[in-house]
């Protein structure tokens, strides 16, 4: 199944030396050489380079080494082609796509997950500047917020990836969060107590929603009051009207650009239902608005 020219080429490269030569200087090959040629052909069809084949035949590499290396390359190529297909689909979904659209999406789709994590870590460092954030909280923030683009992304995930990168590089967004972090990490915060209070409030709200309780009813008011008192205690603040206003501002912020960030993360993670969490915090915010101290 190989041409004479190809066999001579392999021979000249030292991959297939003849077992013997005839009186007329023709190359003579044995059955073992035919098996060697079959191996070379299989490796070439799998995309393995001649240099790697030479090292394998000289037994400086094992077959497992060669095939593993080729598989890694092949899977990377497949992933790159899938990503390019997703970029093309995302671009074609735009009305009247232009050169800049393709260039922007393609550039961002080729940002690796490691590069995006580095971008997020730099962003967290910027917004934590001036805030007394503990290292454990910072690490948890990164772990729960870092975007990851799947190997075989959908067009929606390519767009989400691009938008998230833009948000992490947006200075106005960074300044907004920096101010929020400075107010939250005021030096009096007990982060563990705040986290536990948040979890208790969230679970209580989920139970109340499942029981069809109103945020303005007795149960809703009890949950809101407990959350206000416990969160104030954890932050070293007084559960008064000013602290309520801080909560309302936090909710507005979380529903704004931070809410958009969470939505984009959900798209990348393939989460089809993120409404439960949003509904819980919306319910709690309504309950806080109904507290007597929140009324004008």
PDB file of C-alpha atoms in Angstrom, residues 5-140:
ATOM      1  CA  UNK A   5       9.206   6.446  -3.722  1.00  0.00           C
ATOM      2  CA  UNK A   6       7.730   6.597  -0.216  1.00  0.00           C
ATOM      3  CA  UNK A   7       9.618   3.463   0.884  1.00  0.00           C
ATOM      4  CA  UNK A   8      12.870   4.925  -0.429  1.00  0.00           C
ATOM      5  CA  UNK A   9      12.121   8.161   1.416  1.00  0.00           C
ATOM      6  CA  UNK A  10      11.658   6.310   4.717  1.00  0.00           C
ATOM      7  CA  UNK A  11      14.822   4.362   4.000  1.00  0.00           C
ATOM      8  CA  UNK A  12      16.850   7.510   3.315  1.00  0.00           C
ATOM      9  CA  UNK A  13      15.540   9.006   6.576  1.00  0.00           C
ATOM     10  CA  UNK A  14      16.841   5.982   8.472  1.00  0.00           C
ATOM     11  CA  UNK A  15      13.370   4.786   9.435  1.00  0.00           C
ATOM     12  CA  UNK A  16      13.304   1.735   7.189  1.00  0.00           C
ATOM     13  CA  UNK A  17      16.831   0.490   6.410  1.00  0.00           C
ATOM     14  CA  UNK A  18      16.793  -2.552   4.115  1.00  0.00           C
ATOM     15  CA  UNK A  19      17.684  -5.932   5.534  1.00  0.00           C
ATOM     16  CA  UNK A  20      19.985  -6.545   2.597  1.00  0.00           C
ATOM     17  CA  UNK A  21      20.924  -5.372  -0.904  1.00  0.00           C
ATOM     18  CA  UNK A  22      20.843  -7.319  -4.154  1.00  0.00           C
ATOM     19  CA  UNK A  23      23.743  -7.616  -6.556  1.00  0.00           C
ATOM     20  CA  UNK A  24      22.109  -4.797  -8.532  1.00  0.00           C
ATOM     21  CA  UNK A  25      21.936  -2.675  -5.327  1.00  0.00           C
ATOM     22  CA  UNK A  26      18.168  -3.043  -4.967  1.00  0.00           C
ATOM     23  CA  UNK A  27      16.851  -2.851  -1.400  1.00  0.00           C
ATOM     24  CA  UNK A  28      15.681  -6.156  -0.010  1.00  0.00           C
ATOM     25  CA  UNK A  29      13.085  -6.183   2.792  1.00  0.00           C
ATOM     26  CA  UNK A  30      11.896  -8.958   5.111  1.00  0.00           C
ATOM     27  CA  UNK A  31       8.500  -9.661   6.677  1.00  0.00           C
ATOM     28  CA  UNK A  32       9.738  -7.872   9.811  1.00  0.00           C
ATOM     29  CA  UNK A  33      10.460  -4.812   7.668  1.00  0.00           C
ATOM     30  CA  UNK A  34       6.905  -4.960   6.290  1.00  0.00           C
ATOM     31  CA  UNK A  35       5.605  -4.882   9.869  1.00  0.00           C
ATOM     32  CA  UNK A  36       7.909  -1.920  10.560  1.00  0.00           C
ATOM     33  CA  UNK A  37       6.503  -0.138   7.489  1.00  0.00           C
ATOM     34  CA  UNK A  38       2.934  -0.796   8.689  1.00  0.00           C
ATOM     35  CA  UNK A  39       3.812   0.804  12.051  1.00  0.00           C
ATOM     36  CA  UNK A  40       5.346   3.852  10.338  1.00  0.00           C
ATOM     37  CA  UNK A  41       2.284   4.235   8.115  1.00  0.00           C
ATOM     38  CA  UNK A  42      -0.125   3.972  11.072  1.00  0.00           C
ATOM     39  CA  UNK A  43       1.825   6.545  13.053  1.00  0.00           C
ATOM     40  CA  UNK A  44       2.009   8.934  10.090  1.00  0.00           C
ATOM     41  CA  UNK A  45      -1.731   8.644   9.506  1.00  0.00           C
ATOM     42  CA  UNK A  46      -2.216   9.459  13.195  1.00  0.00           C
ATOM     43  CA  UNK A  47      -0.192  12.626  12.642  1.00  0.00           C
ATOM     44  CA  UNK A  48       3.015  11.593  14.427  1.00  0.00           C
ATOM     45  CA  UNK A  49       6.121  13.357  13.125  1.00  0.00           C
ATOM     46  CA  UNK A  50       9.095  11.575  11.587  1.00  0.00           C
ATOM     47  CA  UNK A  51      11.439  12.632  14.395  1.00  0.00           C
ATOM     48  CA  UNK A  52       9.191  11.013  17.021  1.00  0.00           C
ATOM     49  CA  UNK A  53       8.872   7.883  14.887  1.00  0.00           C
ATOM     50  CA  UNK A  54      12.656   7.686  14.609  1.00  0.00           C
ATOM     51  CA  UNK A  55      13.045   7.898  18.389  1.00  0.00           C
ATOM     52  CA  UNK A  56      10.381   5.234  18.827  1.00  0.00           C
ATOM     53  CA  UNK A  57      12.036   2.855  16.338  1.00  0.00           C
ATOM     54  CA  UNK A  58      15.365   3.433  18.057  1.00  0.00           C
ATOM     55  CA  UNK A  59      13.506   2.634  21.308  1.00  0.00           C
ATOM     56  CA  UNK A  60      14.347   5.956  22.881  1.00  0.00           C
ATOM     57  CA  UNK A  61      10.580   6.361  23.234  1.00  0.00           C
ATOM     58  CA  UNK A  62       7.917   3.794  23.996  1.00  0.00           C
ATOM     59  CA  UNK A  63       4.822   3.423  21.863  1.00  0.00           C
ATOM     60  CA  UNK A  64       2.742   4.648  24.816  1.00  0.00           C
ATOM     61  CA  UNK A  65       4.834   7.816  25.007  1.00  0.00           C
ATOM     62  CA  UNK A  66       4.390   8.519  21.303  1.00  0.00           C
ATOM     63  CA  UNK A  67       0.658   7.820  21.244  1.00  0.00           C
ATOM     64  CA  UNK A  68      -0.006   9.789  24.443  1.00  0.00           C
ATOM     65  CA  UNK A  69       1.821  12.816  23.061  1.00  0.00           C
ATOM     66  CA  UNK A  70      -0.057  12.586  19.773  1.00  0.00           C
ATOM     67  CA  UNK A  71      -3.393  12.198  21.568  1.00  0.00           C
ATOM     68  CA  UNK A  72      -2.729  15.341  23.608  1.00  0.00           C
ATOM     69  CA  UNK A  73      -2.011  17.296  20.431  1.00  0.00           C
ATOM     70  CA  UNK A  74      -5.031  15.858  18.642  1.00  0.00           C
ATOM     71  CA  UNK A  75      -7.399  16.675  21.495  1.00  0.00           C
ATOM     72  CA  UNK A  76      -6.042  20.233  21.633  1.00  0.00           C
ATOM     73  CA  UNK A  77      -6.635  20.577  17.894  1.00  0.00           C
ATOM     74  CA  UNK A  78     -10.186  19.243  18.224  1.00  0.00           C
ATOM     75  CA  UNK A  79     -10.876  21.627  21.109  1.00  0.00           C
ATOM     76  CA  UNK A  80      -9.523  24.572  19.104  1.00  0.00           C
ATOM     77  CA  UNK A  81     -11.704  23.686  16.121  1.00  0.00           C
ATOM     78  CA  UNK A  82     -14.786  23.325  18.297  1.00  0.00           C
ATOM     79  CA  UNK A  83     -14.046  26.691  19.861  1.00  0.00           C
ATOM     80  CA  UNK A  84     -13.620  28.277  16.445  1.00  0.00           C
ATOM     81  CA  UNK A  85     -16.941  26.791  15.328  1.00  0.00           C
ATOM     82  CA  UNK A  86     -18.622  28.283  18.402  1.00  0.00           C
ATOM     83  CA  UNK A  87     -17.059  31.684  17.646  1.00  0.00           C
ATOM     84  CA  UNK A  88     -18.334  31.529  14.064  1.00  0.00           C
ATOM     85  CA  UNK A  89     -21.825  30.610  15.258  1.00  0.00           C
ATOM     86  CA  UNK A  90     -21.778  33.429  17.830  1.00  0.00           C
ATOM     87  CA  UNK A  91     -20.652  35.911  15.170  1.00  0.00           C
ATOM     88  CA  UNK A  92     -23.310  34.759  12.710  1.00  0.00           C
ATOM     89  CA  UNK A  93     -26.006  35.322  15.337  1.00  0.00           C
ATOM     90  CA  UNK A  94     -25.150  39.022  15.459  1.00  0.00           C
ATOM     91  CA  UNK A  95     -27.188  41.304  13.218  1.00  0.00           C
ATOM     92  CA  UNK A  96     -24.941  42.375  10.345  1.00  0.00           C
ATOM     93  CA  UNK A  97     -21.678  41.037  11.858  1.00  0.00           C
ATOM     94  CA  UNK A  98     -18.562  43.051  11.076  1.00  0.00           C
ATOM     95  CA  UNK A  99     -14.841  42.281  11.019  1.00  0.00           C
ATOM     96  CA  UNK A 100     -14.437  43.724  14.514  1.00  0.00           C
ATOM     97  CA  UNK A 101     -17.093  41.387  15.902  1.00  0.00           C
ATOM     98  CA  UNK A 102     -15.273  38.281  14.704  1.00  0.00           C
ATOM     99  CA  UNK A 103     -11.896  39.618  15.809  1.00  0.00           C
ATOM    100  CA  UNK A 104     -13.208  40.506  19.289  1.00  0.00           C
ATOM    101  CA  UNK A 105     -14.924  37.153  19.850  1.00  0.00           C
ATOM    102  CA  UNK A 106     -12.014  35.138  18.451  1.00  0.00           C
ATOM    103  CA  UNK A 107      -9.453  37.031  20.524  1.00  0.00           C
ATOM    104  CA  UNK A 108     -11.377  36.529  23.761  1.00  0.00           C
ATOM    105  CA  UNK A 109     -12.267  32.886  23.014  1.00  0.00           C
ATOM    106  CA  UNK A 110      -8.544  32.149  22.878  1.00  0.00           C
ATOM    107  CA  UNK A 111      -7.920  33.522  26.354  1.00  0.00           C
ATOM    108  CA  UNK A 112      -7.180  30.424  28.416  1.00  0.00           C
ATOM    109  CA  UNK A 113      -8.932  29.535  31.665  1.00  0.00           C
ATOM    110  CA  UNK A 114      -5.632  30.133  33.464  1.00  0.00           C
ATOM    111  CA  UNK A 115      -5.344  33.611  31.960  1.00  0.00           C
ATOM    112  CA  UNK A 116      -8.924  34.392  32.960  1.00  0.00           C
ATOM    113  CA  UNK A 117      -8.247  33.263  36.528  1.00  0.00           C
ATOM    114  CA  UNK A 118      -5.208  35.561  36.627  1.00  0.00           C
ATOM    115  CA  UNK A 119      -7.424  38.398  35.355  1.00  0.00           C
ATOM    116  CA  UNK A 120      -9.963  37.695  38.102  1.00  0.00           C
ATOM    117  CA  UNK A 121      -7.276  37.556  40.793  1.00  0.00           C
ATOM    118  CA  UNK A 122      -5.967  40.942  39.662  1.00  0.00           C
ATOM    119  CA  UNK A 123      -9.534  42.285  39.732  1.00  0.00           C
ATOM    120  CA  UNK A 124     -10.105  40.980  43.280  1.00  0.00           C
ATOM    121  CA  UNK A 125      -6.823  42.559  44.384  1.00  0.00           C
ATOM    122  CA  UNK A 126      -7.983  45.895  42.953  1.00  0.00           C
ATOM    123  CA  UNK A 127     -11.393  45.880  44.611  1.00  0.00           C
ATOM    124  CA  UNK A 128      -9.890  44.671  47.916  1.00  0.00           C
ATOM    125  CA  UNK A 129      -7.454  47.581  48.009  1.00  0.00           C
ATOM    126  CA  UNK A 130      -8.296  49.588  51.128  1.00  0.00           C
ATOM    127  CA  UNK A 131     -10.523  46.843  52.556  1.00  0.00           C
ATOM    128  CA  UNK A 132      -9.482  44.586  55.424  1.00  0.00           C
ATOM    129  CA  UNK A 133     -10.459  41.388  53.629  1.00  0.00           C
ATOM    130  CA  UNK A 134      -9.164  38.140  55.113  1.00  0.00           C
ATOM    131  CA  UNK A 135      -7.253  35.723  52.884  1.00  0.00           C
ATOM    132  CA  UNK A 136      -9.777  32.890  53.256  1.00  0.00           C
ATOM    133  CA  UNK A 137     -12.655  35.080  52.069  1.00  0.00           C
ATOM    134  CA  UNK A 138     -10.563  36.341  49.152  1.00  0.00           C
ATOM    135  CA  UNK A 139      -9.782  32.773  48.066  1.00  0.00           C
ATOM    136  CA  UNK A 140     -13.431  31.763  48.348  1.00  0.00           C
TER     137      UNK A 140
END
